[in-house]
PDB file of C-alpha atoms in Angstrom:
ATOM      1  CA  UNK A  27      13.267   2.521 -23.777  1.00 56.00           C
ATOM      2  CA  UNK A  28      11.225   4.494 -21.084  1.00 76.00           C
ATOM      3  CA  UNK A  29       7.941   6.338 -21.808  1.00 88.00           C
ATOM      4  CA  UNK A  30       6.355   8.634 -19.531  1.00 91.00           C
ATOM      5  CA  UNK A  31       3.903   8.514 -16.693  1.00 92.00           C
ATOM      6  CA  UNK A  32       0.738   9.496 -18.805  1.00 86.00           C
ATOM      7  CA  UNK A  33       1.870   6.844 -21.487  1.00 88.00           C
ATOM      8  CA  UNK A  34       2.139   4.202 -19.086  1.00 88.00           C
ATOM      9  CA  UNK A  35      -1.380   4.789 -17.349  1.00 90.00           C
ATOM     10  CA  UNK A  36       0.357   6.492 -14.053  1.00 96.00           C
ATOM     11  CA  UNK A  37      -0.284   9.411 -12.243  1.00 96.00           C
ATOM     12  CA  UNK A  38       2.800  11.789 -11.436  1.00 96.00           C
ATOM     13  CA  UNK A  39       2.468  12.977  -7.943  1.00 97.00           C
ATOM     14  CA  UNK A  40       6.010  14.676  -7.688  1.00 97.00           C
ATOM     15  CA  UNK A  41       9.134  13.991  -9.040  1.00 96.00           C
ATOM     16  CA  UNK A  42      10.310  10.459  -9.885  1.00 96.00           C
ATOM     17  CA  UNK A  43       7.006   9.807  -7.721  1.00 97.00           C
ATOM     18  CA  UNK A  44       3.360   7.945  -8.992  1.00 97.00           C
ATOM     19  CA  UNK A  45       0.539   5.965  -8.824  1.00 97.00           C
ATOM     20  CA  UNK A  46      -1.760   3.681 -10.132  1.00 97.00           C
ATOM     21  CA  UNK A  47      -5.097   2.791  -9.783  1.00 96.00           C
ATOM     22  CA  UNK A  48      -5.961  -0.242 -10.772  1.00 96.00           C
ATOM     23  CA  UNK A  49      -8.844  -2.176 -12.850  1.00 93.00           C
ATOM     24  CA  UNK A  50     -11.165  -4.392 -10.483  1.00 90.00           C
ATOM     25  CA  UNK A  51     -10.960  -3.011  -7.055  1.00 93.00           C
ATOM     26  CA  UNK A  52      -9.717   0.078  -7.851  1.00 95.00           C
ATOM     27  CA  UNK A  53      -6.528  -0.706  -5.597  1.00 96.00           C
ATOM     28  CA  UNK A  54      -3.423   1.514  -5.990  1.00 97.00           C
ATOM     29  CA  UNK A  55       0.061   1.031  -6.805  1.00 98.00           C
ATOM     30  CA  UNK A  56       2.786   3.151  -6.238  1.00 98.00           C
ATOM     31  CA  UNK A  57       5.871   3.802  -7.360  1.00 98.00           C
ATOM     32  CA  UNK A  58       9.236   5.983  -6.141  1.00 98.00           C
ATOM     33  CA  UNK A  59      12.161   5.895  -7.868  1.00 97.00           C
ATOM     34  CA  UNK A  60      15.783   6.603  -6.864  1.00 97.00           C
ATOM     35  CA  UNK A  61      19.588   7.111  -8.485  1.00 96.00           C
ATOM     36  CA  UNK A  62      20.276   3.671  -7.444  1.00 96.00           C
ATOM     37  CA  UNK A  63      16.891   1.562  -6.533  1.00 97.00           C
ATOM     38  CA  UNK A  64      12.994   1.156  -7.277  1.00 98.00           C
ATOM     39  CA  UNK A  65      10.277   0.839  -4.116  1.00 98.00           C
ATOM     40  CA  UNK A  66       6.992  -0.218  -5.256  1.00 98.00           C
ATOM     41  CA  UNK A  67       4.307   0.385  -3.121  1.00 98.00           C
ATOM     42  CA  UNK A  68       1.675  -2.828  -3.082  1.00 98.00           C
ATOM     43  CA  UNK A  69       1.565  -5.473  -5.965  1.00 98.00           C
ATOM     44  CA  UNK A  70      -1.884  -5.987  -7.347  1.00 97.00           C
ATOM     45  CA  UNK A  71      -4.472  -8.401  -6.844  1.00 96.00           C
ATOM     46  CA  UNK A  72      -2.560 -11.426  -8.321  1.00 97.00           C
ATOM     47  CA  UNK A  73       0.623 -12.612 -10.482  1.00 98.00           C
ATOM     48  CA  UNK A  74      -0.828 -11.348 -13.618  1.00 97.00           C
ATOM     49  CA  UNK A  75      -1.803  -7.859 -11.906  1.00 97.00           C
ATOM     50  CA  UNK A  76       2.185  -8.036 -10.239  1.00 98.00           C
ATOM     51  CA  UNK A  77       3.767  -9.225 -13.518  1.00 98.00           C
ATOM     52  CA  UNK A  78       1.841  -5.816 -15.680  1.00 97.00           C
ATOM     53  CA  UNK A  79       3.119  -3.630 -12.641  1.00 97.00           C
ATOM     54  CA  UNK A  80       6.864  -4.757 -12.818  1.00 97.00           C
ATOM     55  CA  UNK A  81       6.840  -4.568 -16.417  1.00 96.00           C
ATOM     56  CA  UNK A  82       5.404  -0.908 -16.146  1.00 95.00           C
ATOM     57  CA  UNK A  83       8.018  -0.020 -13.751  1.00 95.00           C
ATOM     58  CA  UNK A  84      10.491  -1.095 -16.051  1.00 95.00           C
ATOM     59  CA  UNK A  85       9.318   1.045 -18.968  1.00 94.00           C
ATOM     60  CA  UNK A  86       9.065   3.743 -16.621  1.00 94.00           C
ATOM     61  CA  UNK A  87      12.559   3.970 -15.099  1.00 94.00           C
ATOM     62  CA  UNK A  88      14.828   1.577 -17.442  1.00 93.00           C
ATOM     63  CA  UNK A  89      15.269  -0.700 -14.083  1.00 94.00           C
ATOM     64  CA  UNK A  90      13.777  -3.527 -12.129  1.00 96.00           C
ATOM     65  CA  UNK A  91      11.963  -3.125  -9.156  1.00 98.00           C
ATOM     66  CA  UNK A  92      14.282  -3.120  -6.337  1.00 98.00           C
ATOM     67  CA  UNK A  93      12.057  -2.651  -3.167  1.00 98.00           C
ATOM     68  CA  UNK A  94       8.365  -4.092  -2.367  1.00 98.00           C
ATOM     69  CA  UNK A  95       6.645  -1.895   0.533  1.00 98.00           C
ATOM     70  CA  UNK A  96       2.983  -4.336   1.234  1.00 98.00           C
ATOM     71  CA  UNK A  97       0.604  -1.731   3.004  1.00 98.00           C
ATOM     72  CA  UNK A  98      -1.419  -4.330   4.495  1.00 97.00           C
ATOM     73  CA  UNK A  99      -2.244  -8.115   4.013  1.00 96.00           C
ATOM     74  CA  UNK A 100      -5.556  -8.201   1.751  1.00 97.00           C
ATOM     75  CA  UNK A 101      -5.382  -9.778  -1.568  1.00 97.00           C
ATOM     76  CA  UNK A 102      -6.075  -6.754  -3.858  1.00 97.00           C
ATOM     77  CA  UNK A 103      -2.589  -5.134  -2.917  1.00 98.00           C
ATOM     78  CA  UNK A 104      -0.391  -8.016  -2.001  1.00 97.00           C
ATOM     79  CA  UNK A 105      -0.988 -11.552  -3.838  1.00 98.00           C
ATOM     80  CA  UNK A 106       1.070  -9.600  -6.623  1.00 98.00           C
ATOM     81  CA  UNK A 107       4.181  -9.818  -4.618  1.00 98.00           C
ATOM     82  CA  UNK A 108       5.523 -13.263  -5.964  1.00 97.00           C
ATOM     83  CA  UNK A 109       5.815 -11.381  -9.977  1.00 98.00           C
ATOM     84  CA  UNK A 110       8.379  -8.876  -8.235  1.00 98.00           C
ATOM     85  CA  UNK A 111      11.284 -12.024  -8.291  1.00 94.00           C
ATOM     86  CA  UNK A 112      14.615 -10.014  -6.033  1.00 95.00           C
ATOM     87  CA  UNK A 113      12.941  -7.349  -4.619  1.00 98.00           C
ATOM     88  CA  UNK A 114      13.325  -6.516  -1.481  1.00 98.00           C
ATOM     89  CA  UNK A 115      10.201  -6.910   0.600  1.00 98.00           C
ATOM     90  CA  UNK A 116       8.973  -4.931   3.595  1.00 98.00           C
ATOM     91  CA  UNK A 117       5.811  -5.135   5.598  1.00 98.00           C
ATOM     92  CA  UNK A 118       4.257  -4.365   9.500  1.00 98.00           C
ATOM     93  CA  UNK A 119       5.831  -6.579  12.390  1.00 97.00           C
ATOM     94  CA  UNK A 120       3.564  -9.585  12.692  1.00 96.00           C
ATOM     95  CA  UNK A 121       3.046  -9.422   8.633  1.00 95.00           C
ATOM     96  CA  UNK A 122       4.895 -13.034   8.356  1.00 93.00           C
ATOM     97  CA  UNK A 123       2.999 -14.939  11.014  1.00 91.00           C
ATOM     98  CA  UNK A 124      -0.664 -13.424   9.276  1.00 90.00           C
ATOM     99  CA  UNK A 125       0.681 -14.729   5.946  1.00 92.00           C
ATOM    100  CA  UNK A 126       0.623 -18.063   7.486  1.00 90.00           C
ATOM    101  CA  UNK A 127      -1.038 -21.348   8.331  1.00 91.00           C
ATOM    102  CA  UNK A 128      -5.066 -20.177   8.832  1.00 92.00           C
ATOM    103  CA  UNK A 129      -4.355 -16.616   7.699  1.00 93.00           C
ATOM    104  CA  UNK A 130      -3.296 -18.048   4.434  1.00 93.00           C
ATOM    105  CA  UNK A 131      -6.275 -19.906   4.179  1.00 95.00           C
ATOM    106  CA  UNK A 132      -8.289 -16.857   4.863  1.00 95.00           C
ATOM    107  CA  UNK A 133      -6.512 -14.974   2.187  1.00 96.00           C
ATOM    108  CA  UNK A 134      -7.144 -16.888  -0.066  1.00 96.00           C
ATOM    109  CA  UNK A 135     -10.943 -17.684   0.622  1.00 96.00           C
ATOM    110  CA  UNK A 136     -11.178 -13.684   0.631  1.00 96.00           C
ATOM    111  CA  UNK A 137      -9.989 -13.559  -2.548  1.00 97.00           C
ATOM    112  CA  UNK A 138     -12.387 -15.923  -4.272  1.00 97.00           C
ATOM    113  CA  UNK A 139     -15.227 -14.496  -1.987  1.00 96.00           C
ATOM    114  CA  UNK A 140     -14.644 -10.547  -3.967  1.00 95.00           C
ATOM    115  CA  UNK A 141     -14.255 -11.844  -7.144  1.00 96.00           C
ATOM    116  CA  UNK A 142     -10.798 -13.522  -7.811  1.00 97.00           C
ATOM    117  CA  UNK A 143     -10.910 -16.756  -9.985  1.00 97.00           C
ATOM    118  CA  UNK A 144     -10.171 -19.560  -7.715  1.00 97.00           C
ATOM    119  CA  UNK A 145      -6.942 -21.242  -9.782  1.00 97.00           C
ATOM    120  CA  UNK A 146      -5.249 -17.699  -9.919  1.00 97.00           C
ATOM    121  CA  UNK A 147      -5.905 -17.012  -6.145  1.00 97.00           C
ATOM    122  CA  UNK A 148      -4.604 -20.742  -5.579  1.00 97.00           C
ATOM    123  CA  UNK A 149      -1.637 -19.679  -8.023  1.00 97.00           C
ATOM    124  CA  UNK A 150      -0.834 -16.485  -5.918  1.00 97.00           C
ATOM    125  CA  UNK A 151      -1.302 -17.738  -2.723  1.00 97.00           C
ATOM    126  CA  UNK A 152       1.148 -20.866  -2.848  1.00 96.00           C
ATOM    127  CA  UNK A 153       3.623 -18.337  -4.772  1.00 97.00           C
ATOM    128  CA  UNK A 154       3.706 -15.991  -2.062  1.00 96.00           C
ATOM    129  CA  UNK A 155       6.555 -15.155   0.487  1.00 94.00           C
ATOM    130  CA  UNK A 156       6.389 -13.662   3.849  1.00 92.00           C
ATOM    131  CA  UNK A 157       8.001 -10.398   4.080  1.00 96.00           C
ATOM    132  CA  UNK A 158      12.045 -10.227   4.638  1.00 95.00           C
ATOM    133  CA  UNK A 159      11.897  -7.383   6.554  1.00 97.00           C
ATOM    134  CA  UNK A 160       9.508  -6.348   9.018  1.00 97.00           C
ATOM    135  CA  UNK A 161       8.819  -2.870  10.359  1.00 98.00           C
ATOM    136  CA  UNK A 162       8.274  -2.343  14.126  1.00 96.00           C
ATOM    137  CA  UNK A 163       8.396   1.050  14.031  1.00 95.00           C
ATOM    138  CA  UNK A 164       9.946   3.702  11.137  1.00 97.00           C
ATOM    139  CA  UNK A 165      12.565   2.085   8.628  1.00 97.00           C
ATOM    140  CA  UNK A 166      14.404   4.805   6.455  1.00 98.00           C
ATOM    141  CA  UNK A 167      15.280   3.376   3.133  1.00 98.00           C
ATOM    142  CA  UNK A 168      18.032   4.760   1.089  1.00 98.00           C
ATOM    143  CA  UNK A 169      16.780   4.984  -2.792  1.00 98.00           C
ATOM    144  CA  UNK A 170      20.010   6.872  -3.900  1.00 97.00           C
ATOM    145  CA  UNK A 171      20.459  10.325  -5.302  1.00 95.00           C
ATOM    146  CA  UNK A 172      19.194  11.961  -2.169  1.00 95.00           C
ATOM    147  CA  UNK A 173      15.772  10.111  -2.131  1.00 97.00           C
ATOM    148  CA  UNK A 174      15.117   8.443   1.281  1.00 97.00           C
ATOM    149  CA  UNK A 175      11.324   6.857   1.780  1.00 98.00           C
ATOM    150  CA  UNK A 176      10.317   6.261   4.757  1.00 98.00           C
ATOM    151  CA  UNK A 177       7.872   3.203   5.751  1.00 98.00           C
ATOM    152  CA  UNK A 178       5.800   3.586   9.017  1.00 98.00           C
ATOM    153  CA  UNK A 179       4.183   1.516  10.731  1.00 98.00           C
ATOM    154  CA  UNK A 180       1.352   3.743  12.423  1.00 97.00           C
ATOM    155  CA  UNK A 181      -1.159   0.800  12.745  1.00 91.00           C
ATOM    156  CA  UNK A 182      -3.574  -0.951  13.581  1.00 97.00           C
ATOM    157  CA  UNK A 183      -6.612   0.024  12.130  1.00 97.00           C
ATOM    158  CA  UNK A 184      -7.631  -0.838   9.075  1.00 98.00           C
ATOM    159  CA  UNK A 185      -5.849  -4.425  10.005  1.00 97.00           C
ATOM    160  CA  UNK A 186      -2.900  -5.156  12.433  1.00 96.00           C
ATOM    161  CA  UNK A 187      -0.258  -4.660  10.046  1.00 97.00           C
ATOM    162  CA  UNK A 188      -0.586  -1.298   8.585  1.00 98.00           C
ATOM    163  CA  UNK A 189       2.402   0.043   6.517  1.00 98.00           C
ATOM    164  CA  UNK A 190       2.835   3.864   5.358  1.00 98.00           C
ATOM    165  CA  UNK A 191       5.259   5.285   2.917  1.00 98.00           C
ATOM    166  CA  UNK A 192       6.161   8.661   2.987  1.00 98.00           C
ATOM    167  CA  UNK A 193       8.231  10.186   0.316  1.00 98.00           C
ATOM    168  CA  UNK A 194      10.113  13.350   1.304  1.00 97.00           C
ATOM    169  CA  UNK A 195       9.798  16.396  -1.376  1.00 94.00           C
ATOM    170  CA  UNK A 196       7.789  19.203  -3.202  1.00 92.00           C
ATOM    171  CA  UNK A 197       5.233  17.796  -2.544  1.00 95.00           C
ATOM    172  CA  UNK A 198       5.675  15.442   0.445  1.00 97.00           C
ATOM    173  CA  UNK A 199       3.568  12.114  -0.806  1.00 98.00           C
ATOM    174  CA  UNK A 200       1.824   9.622   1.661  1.00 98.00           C
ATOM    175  CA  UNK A 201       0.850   6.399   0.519  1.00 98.00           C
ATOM    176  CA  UNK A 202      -1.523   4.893   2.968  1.00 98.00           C
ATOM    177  CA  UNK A 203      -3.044   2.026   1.901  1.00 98.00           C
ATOM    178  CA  UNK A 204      -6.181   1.525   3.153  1.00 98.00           C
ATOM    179  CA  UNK A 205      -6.112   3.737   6.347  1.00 98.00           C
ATOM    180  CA  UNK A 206      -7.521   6.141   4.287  1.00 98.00           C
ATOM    181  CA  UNK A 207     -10.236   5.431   1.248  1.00 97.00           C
ATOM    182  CA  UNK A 208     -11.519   8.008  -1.123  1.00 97.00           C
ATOM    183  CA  UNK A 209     -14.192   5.892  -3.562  1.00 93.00           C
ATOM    184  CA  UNK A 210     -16.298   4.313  -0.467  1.00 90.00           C
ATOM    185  CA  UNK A 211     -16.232   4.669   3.003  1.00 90.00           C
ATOM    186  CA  UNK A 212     -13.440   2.697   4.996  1.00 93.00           C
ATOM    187  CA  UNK A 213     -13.902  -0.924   5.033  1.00 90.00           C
ATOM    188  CA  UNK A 214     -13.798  -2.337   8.240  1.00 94.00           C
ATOM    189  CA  UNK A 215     -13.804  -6.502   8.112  1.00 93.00           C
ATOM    190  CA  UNK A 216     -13.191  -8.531  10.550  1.00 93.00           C
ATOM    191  CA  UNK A 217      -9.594  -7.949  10.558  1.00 94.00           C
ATOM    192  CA  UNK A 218     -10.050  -4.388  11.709  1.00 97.00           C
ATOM    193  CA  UNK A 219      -8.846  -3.015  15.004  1.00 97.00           C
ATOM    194  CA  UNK A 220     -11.655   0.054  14.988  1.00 96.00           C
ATOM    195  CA  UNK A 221     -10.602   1.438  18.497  1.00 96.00           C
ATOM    196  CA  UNK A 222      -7.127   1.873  17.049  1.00 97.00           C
ATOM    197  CA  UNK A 223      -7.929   3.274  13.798  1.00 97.00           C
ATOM    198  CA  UNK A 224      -8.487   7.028  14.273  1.00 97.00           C
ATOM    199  CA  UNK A 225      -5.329   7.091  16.347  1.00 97.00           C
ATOM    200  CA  UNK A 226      -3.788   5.187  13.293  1.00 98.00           C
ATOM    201  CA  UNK A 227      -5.083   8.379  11.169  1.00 98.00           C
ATOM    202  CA  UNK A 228      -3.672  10.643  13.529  1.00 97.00           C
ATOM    203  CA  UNK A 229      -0.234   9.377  13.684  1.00 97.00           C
ATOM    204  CA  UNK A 230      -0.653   9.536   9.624  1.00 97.00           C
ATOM    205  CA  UNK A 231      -1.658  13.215   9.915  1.00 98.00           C
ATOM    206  CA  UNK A 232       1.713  14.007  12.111  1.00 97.00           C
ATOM    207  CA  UNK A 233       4.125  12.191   9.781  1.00 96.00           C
ATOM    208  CA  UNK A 234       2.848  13.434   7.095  1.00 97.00           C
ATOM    209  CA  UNK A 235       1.748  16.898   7.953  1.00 97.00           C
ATOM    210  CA  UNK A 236      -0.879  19.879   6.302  1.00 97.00           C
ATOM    211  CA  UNK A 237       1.013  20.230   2.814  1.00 97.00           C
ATOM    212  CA  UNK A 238       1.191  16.280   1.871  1.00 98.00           C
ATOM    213  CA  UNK A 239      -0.690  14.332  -1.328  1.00 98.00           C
ATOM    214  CA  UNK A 240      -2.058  11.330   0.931  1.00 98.00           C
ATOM    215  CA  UNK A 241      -2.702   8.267  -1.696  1.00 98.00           C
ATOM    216  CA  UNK A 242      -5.635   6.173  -0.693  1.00 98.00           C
ATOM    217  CA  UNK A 243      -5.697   2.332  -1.258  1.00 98.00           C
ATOM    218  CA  UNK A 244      -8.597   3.212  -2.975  1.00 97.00           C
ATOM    219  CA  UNK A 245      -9.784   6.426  -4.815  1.00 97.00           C
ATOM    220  CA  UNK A 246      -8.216   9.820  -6.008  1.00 97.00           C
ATOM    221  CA  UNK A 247      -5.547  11.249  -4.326  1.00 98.00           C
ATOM    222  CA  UNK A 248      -6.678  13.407  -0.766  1.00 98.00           C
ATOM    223  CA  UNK A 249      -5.292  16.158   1.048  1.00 98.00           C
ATOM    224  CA  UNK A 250      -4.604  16.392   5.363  1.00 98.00           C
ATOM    225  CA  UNK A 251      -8.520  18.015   5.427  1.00 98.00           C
ATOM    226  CA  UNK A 252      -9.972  15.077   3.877  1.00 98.00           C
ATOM    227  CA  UNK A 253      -7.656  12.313   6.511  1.00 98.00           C
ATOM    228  CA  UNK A 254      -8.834  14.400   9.118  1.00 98.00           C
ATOM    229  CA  UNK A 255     -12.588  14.495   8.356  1.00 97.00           C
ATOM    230  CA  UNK A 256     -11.884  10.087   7.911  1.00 97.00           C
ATOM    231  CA  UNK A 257     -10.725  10.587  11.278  1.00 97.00           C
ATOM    232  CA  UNK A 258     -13.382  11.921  13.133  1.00 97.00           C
ATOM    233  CA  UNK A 259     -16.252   9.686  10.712  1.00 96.00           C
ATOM    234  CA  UNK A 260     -13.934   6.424  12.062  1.00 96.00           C
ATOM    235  CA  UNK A 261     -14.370   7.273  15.502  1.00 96.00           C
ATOM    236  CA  UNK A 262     -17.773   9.053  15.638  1.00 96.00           C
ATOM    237  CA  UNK A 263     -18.695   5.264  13.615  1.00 94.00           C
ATOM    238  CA  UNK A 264     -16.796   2.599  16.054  1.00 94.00           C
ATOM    239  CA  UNK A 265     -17.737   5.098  18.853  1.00 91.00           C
ATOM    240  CA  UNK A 266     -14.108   5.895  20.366  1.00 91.00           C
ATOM    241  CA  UNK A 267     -13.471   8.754  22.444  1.00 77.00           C
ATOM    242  CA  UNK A 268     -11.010  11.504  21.957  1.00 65.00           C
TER     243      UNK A 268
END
């Protein structure tokens, strides 16, 4: 049985299209569904966090979760991915190799350094998969019915593997992970390329264009105007020159 977006906690952005903002971080999920397949858009903070969003998905649509698009490698939206068993899973070129060896390590010790208890970060991290398919450039997926997503990979800038999804329609929808951040101002760690990031932003803006919902990793829902003003902030802040 299926409920409804507003039932299950989501936001509706278009048709067969939502989000979710999650408890904690304040991280988003998102959702697209097809005829024939599922993309989820990030996974959650751990199993737990990925195991609610797959069940969610199935209330919403009837079907499992066919397609895992990971926006970026930080724990909040990808040490859910393990709890999405058969999906499909796409990140940035170069995703694999951070998911390994020291990067692991560092994912982990991130984790536990925000927040995460340490046995369900341990949990997460040994559970979890490098990507199957990695994204140089644009990869069109088919969803069936008509609904093709596309997953970009305009990066760096917020890290070195940053994924967008855009979902063609009325509206257009961006997800953007955390590119773009609507609660706080843009976290830049360590793992940030800052001279990179407001051309990140701009090849965002072109994909996406004026009329597109852009979906923070963080925060409510933005329009072009608001990625823009990011934009300039990021490189008035790192100092980079038009």
């Amino acid at each position: 049985m299926t409920v409804t977006w507003e039932e299950s906690g989501w936001e509706q952005l278009a048709p067969g299209v939502g989000r979710r903002r999650l408890p904690g971080w304040d991280c988003t999920a998102g959702l697209v569904v097809g005829a024939d397949g599922v993309l989820a858009v990030d996974a959650g903070s751990g199993l737990a966090e990925g195991a609610r969003l797959r069940t969610e998905a199935r209330e919403l649509t009837g079907r499992r979760v066919t397609h895992l698009a990971l926006t970026h490698p930080h724990f909040d939206h990808i040490l859910g991915a393990p709890a999405f068993a058969g999906a499909e899973v796409y990140g940035a070129v170069g995703l694999d190799m951070a998911l390994a060896g020291r990067g692991r390590e560092e994912l982990r010790a991130d984790a536990v350094r925000w927040g995460l208890d340490p046995a369900a970060a341990d949990e997460a991290v040994a559970a979890l998969a490098p990507p199957r398919h990695a994204v140089s450039g644009e990869w069109t997926l088919d969803l069936g019915g008509g609904r093709q997503v596309l997953l970009a990979n305009v990066g760096p800038g917020h890290t070195a593997y940053d994924l967008v999804v855009l979902v063609p329609g009325d509206p257009e929808v961006v997800f953007c992970g955390d590119l773009v951040e609507e609660s706080d101002d843009p976290q830049a760690g360590p793992d940030a390329v800052p001279s990179r990031w407001p051309d990140a932003l701009d090849r965002l803006l072109r994909l996406g264009g004026e009329d597109a919902v852009y979906v923070p990793g963080h925060g409510a829902v933005v329009d072009a105007a608001f990625v823009r003003a990011q934009r300039d902030a990021l490189a008035a802040r790192f100092g980079v020159s038009e």
